mmCIF file of C-alpha atoms in Angstrom:
data_model
loop_
_atom_site.group_PDB
_atom_site.id
_atom_site.type_symbol
_atom_site.label_atom_id
_atom_site.label_comp_id
_atom_site.label_asym_id
_atom_site.label_seq_id
_atom_site.Cartn_x
_atom_site.Cartn_y
_atom_site.Cartn_z
ATOM 1 C CA UNK A 21 -74.851 -15.376 4.988
ATOM 2 C CA UNK A 22 -73.347 -18.343 3.244
ATOM 3 C CA UNK A 23 -72.587 -17.888 -0.435
ATOM 4 C CA UNK A 24 -74.147 -20.456 -2.875
ATOM 5 C CA UNK A 25 -71.240 -22.340 -4.239
ATOM 6 C CA UNK A 26 -73.265 -23.243 -7.468
ATOM 7 C CA UNK A 27 -73.300 -19.554 -8.628
ATOM 8 C CA UNK A 28 -71.570 -18.975 -11.989
ATOM 9 C CA UNK A 29 -68.454 -16.683 -12.339
ATOM 10 C CA UNK A 30 -70.571 -13.980 -13.867
ATOM 11 C CA UNK A 31 -73.109 -14.094 -11.073
ATOM 12 C CA UNK A 32 -70.333 -14.013 -8.498
ATOM 13 C CA UNK A 33 -68.797 -10.897 -10.090
ATOM 14 C CA UNK A 34 -72.204 -9.185 -10.223
ATOM 15 C CA UNK A 35 -72.554 -9.931 -6.406
ATOM 16 C CA UNK A 36 -69.061 -8.489 -5.677
ATOM 17 C CA UNK A 37 -69.149 -5.406 -7.829
ATOM 18 C CA UNK A 38 -71.102 -3.045 -5.460
ATOM 19 C CA UNK A 39 -68.543 -3.684 -2.731
ATOM 20 C CA UNK A 40 -65.686 -2.229 -4.827
ATOM 21 C CA UNK A 41 -67.557 1.118 -4.938
ATOM 22 C CA UNK A 42 -68.930 1.192 -1.441
ATOM 23 C CA UNK A 43 -66.258 3.665 -0.074
ATOM 24 C CA UNK A 44 -64.634 6.036 -2.621
ATOM 25 C CA UNK A 45 -61.014 6.749 -2.074
ATOM 26 C CA UNK A 46 -61.554 10.578 -2.389
ATOM 27 C CA UNK A 47 -64.908 11.970 -1.447
ATOM 28 C CA UNK A 48 -64.913 15.358 0.234
ATOM 29 C CA UNK A 49 -67.976 17.520 1.135
ATOM 30 C CA UNK A 50 -68.483 20.034 -1.650
ATOM 31 C CA UNK A 51 -68.252 22.922 0.899
ATOM 32 C CA UNK A 52 -64.885 21.697 2.101
ATOM 33 C CA UNK A 53 -63.660 21.385 -1.565
ATOM 34 C CA UNK A 54 -64.774 24.962 -2.171
ATOM 35 C CA UNK A 55 -62.897 26.068 0.941
ATOM 36 C CA UNK A 56 -59.642 24.386 -0.034
ATOM 37 C CA UNK A 57 -59.779 25.872 -3.546
ATOM 38 C CA UNK A 58 -60.374 29.260 -2.084
ATOM 39 C CA UNK A 59 -57.356 29.071 0.210
ATOM 40 C CA UNK A 60 -55.179 27.847 -2.681
ATOM 41 C CA UNK A 61 -56.461 30.694 -4.942
ATOM 42 C CA UNK A 62 -55.786 33.223 -2.226
ATOM 43 C CA UNK A 63 -52.238 32.169 -1.659
ATOM 44 C CA UNK A 64 -51.469 31.803 -5.416
ATOM 45 C CA UNK A 65 -52.783 35.261 -5.986
ATOM 46 C CA UNK A 66 -50.577 36.614 -3.169
ATOM 47 C CA UNK A 67 -47.520 34.670 -4.300
ATOM 48 C CA UNK A 68 -47.663 34.998 -8.115
ATOM 49 C CA UNK A 69 -49.805 37.994 -8.937
ATOM 50 C CA UNK A 70 -49.615 40.771 -6.270
ATOM 51 C CA UNK A 71 -46.619 42.893 -5.884
ATOM 52 C CA UNK A 72 -44.781 43.020 -2.521
ATOM 53 C CA UNK A 73 -46.126 46.324 -1.691
ATOM 54 C CA UNK A 74 -49.833 45.287 -2.448
ATOM 55 C CA UNK A 75 -49.281 42.048 -0.447
ATOM 56 C CA UNK A 76 -47.995 44.113 2.530
ATOM 57 C CA UNK A 77 -51.333 45.988 2.433
ATOM 58 C CA UNK A 78 -53.218 42.711 2.391
ATOM 59 C CA UNK A 79 -51.330 41.518 5.510
ATOM 60 C CA UNK A 80 -51.918 44.846 7.232
ATOM 61 C CA UNK A 81 -55.721 44.890 6.524
ATOM 62 C CA UNK A 82 -56.509 41.163 6.785
ATOM 63 C CA UNK A 83 -53.897 39.518 9.154
ATOM 64 C CA UNK A 84 -54.442 39.403 12.881
ATOM 65 C CA UNK A 85 -52.153 41.675 14.935
ATOM 66 C CA UNK A 86 -52.491 41.813 18.744
ATOM 67 C CA UNK A 87 -51.215 45.403 18.779
ATOM 68 C CA UNK A 88 -54.243 46.466 16.857
ATOM 69 C CA UNK A 89 -56.279 46.286 20.063
ATOM 70 C CA UNK A 90 -54.104 48.634 22.070
ATOM 71 C CA UNK A 91 -54.964 51.429 19.778
ATOM 72 C CA UNK A 92 -58.305 53.411 20.341
ATOM 73 C CA UNK A 93 -60.846 52.103 17.930
ATOM 74 C CA UNK A 94 -61.776 55.639 16.740
ATOM 75 C CA UNK A 95 -58.095 56.114 15.865
ATOM 76 C CA UNK A 96 -58.002 53.367 13.353
ATOM 77 C CA UNK A 97 -60.000 51.699 10.561
ATOM 78 C CA UNK A 98 -62.372 48.770 10.872
ATOM 79 C CA UNK A 99 -59.655 46.052 10.390
ATOM 80 C CA UNK A 100 -59.874 45.133 14.001
ATOM 81 C CA UNK A 101 -63.468 43.948 13.279
ATOM 82 C CA UNK A 102 -62.867 41.407 10.582
ATOM 83 C CA UNK A 103 -59.204 40.365 11.019
ATOM 84 C CA UNK A 104 -60.043 37.812 13.862
ATOM 85 C CA UNK A 105 -61.547 35.794 10.954
ATOM 86 C CA UNK A 106 -59.890 36.927 7.746
ATOM 87 C CA UNK A 107 -56.369 35.888 9.058
ATOM 88 C CA UNK A 108 -57.571 32.310 8.663
ATOM 89 C CA UNK A 109 -57.625 32.595 4.939
ATOM 90 C CA UNK A 110 -53.959 33.782 4.620
ATOM 91 C CA UNK A 111 -50.882 31.577 4.879
ATOM 92 C CA UNK A 112 -47.199 32.258 5.202
ATOM 93 C CA UNK A 113 -45.973 29.645 2.776
ATOM 94 C CA UNK A 114 -47.106 26.732 0.480
ATOM 95 C CA UNK A 115 -45.787 24.354 3.059
ATOM 96 C CA UNK A 116 -47.962 26.019 5.811
ATOM 97 C CA UNK A 117 -50.970 25.829 3.458
ATOM 98 C CA UNK A 118 -50.504 22.219 2.468
ATOM 99 C CA UNK A 119 -50.036 21.158 6.166
ATOM 100 C CA UNK A 120 -53.363 22.871 7.064
ATOM 101 C CA UNK A 121 -55.033 21.287 4.011
ATOM 102 C CA UNK A 122 -53.927 17.853 5.085
ATOM 103 C CA UNK A 123 -55.361 18.049 8.553
ATOM 104 C CA UNK A 124 -58.429 19.843 7.325
ATOM 105 C CA UNK A 125 -59.277 16.916 5.064
ATOM 106 C CA UNK A 126 -58.643 14.476 7.878
ATOM 107 C CA UNK A 127 -60.790 16.183 10.563
ATOM 108 C CA UNK A 128 -62.798 18.890 8.759
ATOM 109 C CA UNK A 129 -64.505 16.361 6.415
ATOM 110 C CA UNK A 130 -66.364 14.430 9.120
ATOM 111 C CA UNK A 131 -67.361 17.624 11.018
ATOM 112 C CA UNK A 132 -68.654 19.299 7.813
ATOM 113 C CA UNK A 133 -70.638 16.223 6.751
ATOM 114 C CA UNK A 134 -72.235 16.336 10.242
ATOM 115 C CA UNK A 135 -73.075 20.071 10.582
ATOM 116 C CA UNK A 136 -73.545 21.162 6.972
ATOM 117 C CA UNK A 137 -72.369 24.319 5.148
ATOM 118 C CA UNK A 138 -74.524 26.878 6.943
ATOM 119 C CA UNK A 139 -73.365 25.822 10.378
ATOM 120 C CA UNK A 140 -69.776 25.414 8.973
ATOM 121 C CA UNK A 141 -69.730 29.171 8.186
ATOM 122 C CA UNK A 142 -70.454 30.130 11.729
ATOM 123 C CA UNK A 143 -68.216 27.489 13.119
ATOM 124 C CA UNK A 144 -65.335 28.666 10.981
ATOM 125 C CA UNK A 145 -65.772 32.334 12.086
ATOM 126 C CA UNK A 146 -66.229 31.603 15.810
ATOM 127 C CA UNK A 147 -63.392 29.025 15.983
ATOM 128 C CA UNK A 148 -61.072 31.418 14.188
ATOM 129 C CA UNK A 149 -61.915 34.238 16.578
ATOM 130 C CA UNK A 150 -61.616 31.856 19.674
ATOM 131 C CA UNK A 151 -58.128 30.803 18.529
ATOM 132 C CA UNK A 152 -56.653 34.321 18.309
ATOM 133 C CA UNK A 153 -58.582 35.332 21.424
ATOM 134 C CA UNK A 154 -56.377 32.982 23.474
ATOM 135 C CA UNK A 155 -53.355 34.017 21.389
ATOM 136 C CA UNK A 156 -53.814 37.638 22.295
ATOM 137 C CA UNK A 157 -53.977 36.949 26.007
ATOM 138 C CA UNK A 158 -50.338 35.644 25.722
ATOM 139 C CA UNK A 159 -49.283 38.279 23.299
ATOM 140 C CA UNK A 160 -51.207 41.448 24.216
ATOM 141 C CA UNK A 161 -49.926 44.505 22.468
ATOM 142 C CA UNK A 162 -47.283 42.750 20.383
ATOM 143 C CA UNK A 163 -46.722 43.554 16.837
ATOM 144 C CA UNK A 164 -46.884 39.946 15.810
ATOM 145 C CA UNK A 165 -48.523 38.895 12.546
ATOM 146 C CA UNK A 166 -50.799 35.833 12.845
ATOM 147 C CA UNK A 167 -52.064 34.066 9.599
ATOM 148 C CA UNK A 168 -53.239 30.458 8.828
ATOM 149 C CA UNK A 169 -56.192 28.276 9.296
ATOM 150 C CA UNK A 170 -54.543 26.197 11.978
ATOM 151 C CA UNK A 171 -56.848 27.557 14.708
ATOM 152 C CA UNK A 172 -59.832 26.455 12.785
ATOM 153 C CA UNK A 173 -58.217 23.164 11.939
ATOM 154 C CA UNK A 174 -57.733 22.601 15.674
ATOM 155 C CA UNK A 175 -61.413 23.547 16.210
ATOM 156 C CA UNK A 176 -62.324 20.758 13.769
ATOM 157 C CA UNK A 177 -60.018 18.369 15.699
ATOM 158 C CA UNK A 178 -61.626 19.200 19.004
ATOM 159 C CA UNK A 179 -65.136 18.855 17.527
ATOM 160 C CA UNK A 180 -64.250 15.598 15.819
ATOM 161 C CA UNK A 181 -62.951 14.035 19.171
ATOM 162 C CA UNK A 182 -66.557 14.259 20.445
ATOM 163 C CA UNK A 183 -67.987 11.813 17.877
ATOM 164 C CA UNK A 184 -65.538 10.207 15.466
ATOM 165 C CA UNK A 185 -64.323 7.447 17.773
ATOM 166 C CA UNK A 186 -66.567 4.564 18.256
ATOM 167 C CA UNK A 187 -66.709 2.647 21.596
ATOM 168 C CA UNK A 188 -64.237 0.192 20.035
ATOM 169 C CA UNK A 189 -61.946 3.095 19.269
ATOM 170 C CA UNK A 190 -62.191 2.601 15.445
ATOM 171 C CA UNK A 191 -62.863 5.410 13.085
ATOM 172 C CA UNK A 192 -64.831 4.911 9.859
ATOM 173 C CA UNK A 193 -63.649 7.521 7.280
ATOM 174 C CA UNK A 194 -66.981 7.779 5.400
ATOM 175 C CA UNK A 195 -69.430 7.133 8.265
ATOM 176 C CA UNK A 196 -67.852 8.601 11.388
ATOM 177 C CA UNK A 197 -70.211 11.619 11.117
ATOM 178 C CA UNK A 198 -73.140 9.411 11.826
ATOM 179 C CA UNK A 199 -71.964 8.391 15.279
ATOM 180 C CA UNK A 200 -73.644 9.703 18.452
ATOM 181 C CA UNK A 201 -71.933 12.660 20.007
ATOM 182 C CA UNK A 202 -70.424 11.664 23.284
ATOM 183 C CA UNK A 203 -70.859 13.576 26.463
ATOM 184 C CA UNK A 204 -67.777 15.104 28.089
ATOM 185 C CA UNK A 205 -67.681 12.330 30.533
ATOM 186 C CA UNK A 206 -68.017 9.636 27.882
ATOM 187 C CA UNK A 207 -65.368 11.359 25.699
ATOM 188 C CA UNK A 208 -62.883 11.382 28.603
ATOM 189 C CA UNK A 209 -63.673 7.767 29.276
ATOM 190 C CA UNK A 210 -63.082 6.705 25.625
ATOM 191 C CA UNK A 211 -59.470 5.517 25.374
ATOM 192 C CA UNK A 212 -58.958 6.476 21.835
ATOM 193 C CA UNK A 213 -60.399 9.984 22.326
ATOM 194 C CA UNK A 214 -58.318 10.427 25.524
ATOM 195 C CA UNK A 215 -55.071 9.237 23.891
ATOM 196 C CA UNK A 216 -55.601 11.389 20.834
ATOM 197 C CA UNK A 217 -56.302 14.431 23.017
ATOM 198 C CA UNK A 218 -53.347 13.885 25.303
ATOM 199 C CA UNK A 219 -50.935 13.445 22.374
ATOM 200 C CA UNK A 220 -52.345 16.641 20.754
ATOM 201 C CA UNK A 221 -51.836 18.792 23.841
ATOM 202 C CA UNK A 222 -48.420 17.222 24.488
ATOM 203 C CA UNK A 223 -47.327 18.078 20.989
ATOM 204 C CA UNK A 224 -48.469 21.714 21.397
ATOM 205 C CA UNK A 225 -46.885 22.062 24.801
ATOM 206 C CA UNK A 226 -43.548 20.798 23.218
ATOM 207 C CA UNK A 227 -43.866 23.558 20.645
ATOM 208 C CA UNK A 228 -44.369 26.098 23.354
ATOM 209 C CA UNK A 229 -41.237 24.937 25.002
ATOM 210 C CA UNK A 230 -39.341 25.470 21.751
ATOM 211 C CA UNK A 231 -38.634 21.928 20.971
ATOM 212 C CA UNK A 232 -39.459 22.475 17.300
ATOM 213 C CA UNK A 233 -37.960 25.935 17.029
ATOM 214 C CA UNK A 234 -35.487 24.875 14.364
ATOM 215 C CA UNK A 235 -36.463 25.505 10.869
ATOM 216 C CA UNK A 236 -38.824 28.406 11.633
ATOM 217 C CA UNK A 237 -41.073 26.159 13.741
ATOM 218 C CA UNK A 238 -40.722 28.525 16.640
ATOM 219 C CA UNK A 239 -43.154 30.891 14.888
ATOM 220 C CA UNK A 240 -46.070 28.445 15.371
ATOM 221 C CA UNK A 241 -48.905 30.149 17.292
ATOM 222 C CA UNK A 242 -49.552 27.255 19.594
ATOM 223 C CA UNK A 243 -51.799 29.358 21.830
ATOM 224 C CA UNK A 244 -54.252 29.721 18.918
ATOM 225 C CA UNK A 245 -54.134 25.994 18.317
ATOM 226 C CA UNK A 246 -55.190 25.396 21.881
ATOM 227 C CA UNK A 247 -57.902 28.116 21.676
ATOM 228 C CA UNK A 248 -59.376 26.588 18.547
ATOM 229 C CA UNK A 249 -59.262 23.010 20.012
ATOM 230 C CA UNK A 250 -60.985 24.112 23.240
ATOM 231 C CA UNK A 251 -63.780 25.786 21.280
ATOM 232 C CA UNK A 252 -64.495 22.739 19.174
ATOM 233 C CA UNK A 253 -64.196 20.348 21.996
ATOM 234 C CA UNK A 254 -66.443 22.143 24.522
ATOM 235 C CA UNK A 255 -68.867 24.022 22.210
ATOM 236 C CA UNK A 256 -69.483 21.641 19.331
ATOM 237 C CA UNK A 257 -72.880 20.763 20.709
ATOM 238 C CA UNK A 258 -74.032 24.244 19.697
ATOM 239 C CA UNK A 259 -73.624 23.177 16.117
ATOM 240 C CA UNK A 260 -74.364 19.554 16.197
ATOM 241 C CA UNK A 261 -77.802 18.688 14.617
ATOM 242 C CA UNK A 262 -77.503 15.091 15.851
ATOM 243 C CA UNK A 263 -78.532 15.531 19.443
#
């Protein structure tokens, strides 16, 4: 539409005003904001309030340990039942937590806008469990503590690949959740989705080879990342209301 050149400056400003507020710089779903605040509160409580002895009890009862599943269930408590989910609410450091928050904002926001808070709760629990399910295959019986929401974040990434990329490859930060979900064939034919997925897997395979072992990066549970990503990528249709 061609603009009328005879409009006064006041009228022109009135026309332009709505455009400045069309896409807020910071606009997260309320459920995601609540999750992020909860994760921060949990880590702050463990870091600044709980004693070392009590925090060890928290890890023992809420972190995921593959060795737990080699012990007869009647010879232990019920931690084996909830730890495949509760580990995702614990983090090893502030750096670990901030890293997960960054990627959760980037990829969790469009997924949560699309599926809503009720489906989000189920998605979180199942993606967390799927992540450590693959991890335990590689670390069966090991006394290795697994904490962090990285598996769930990877699940968000796998789910987002199915709909955030338009045919042109562009991503709209505020409106990507309105896109049609691509079939598996369409996803693999979308150049942007394919490149993103390829780079994601390459990065995790390099972690598996120990490329990022310096500075404590060798403790990254890359198997859990892959388990979460595969869950989101292949099973997102179970949660997607936009069929």
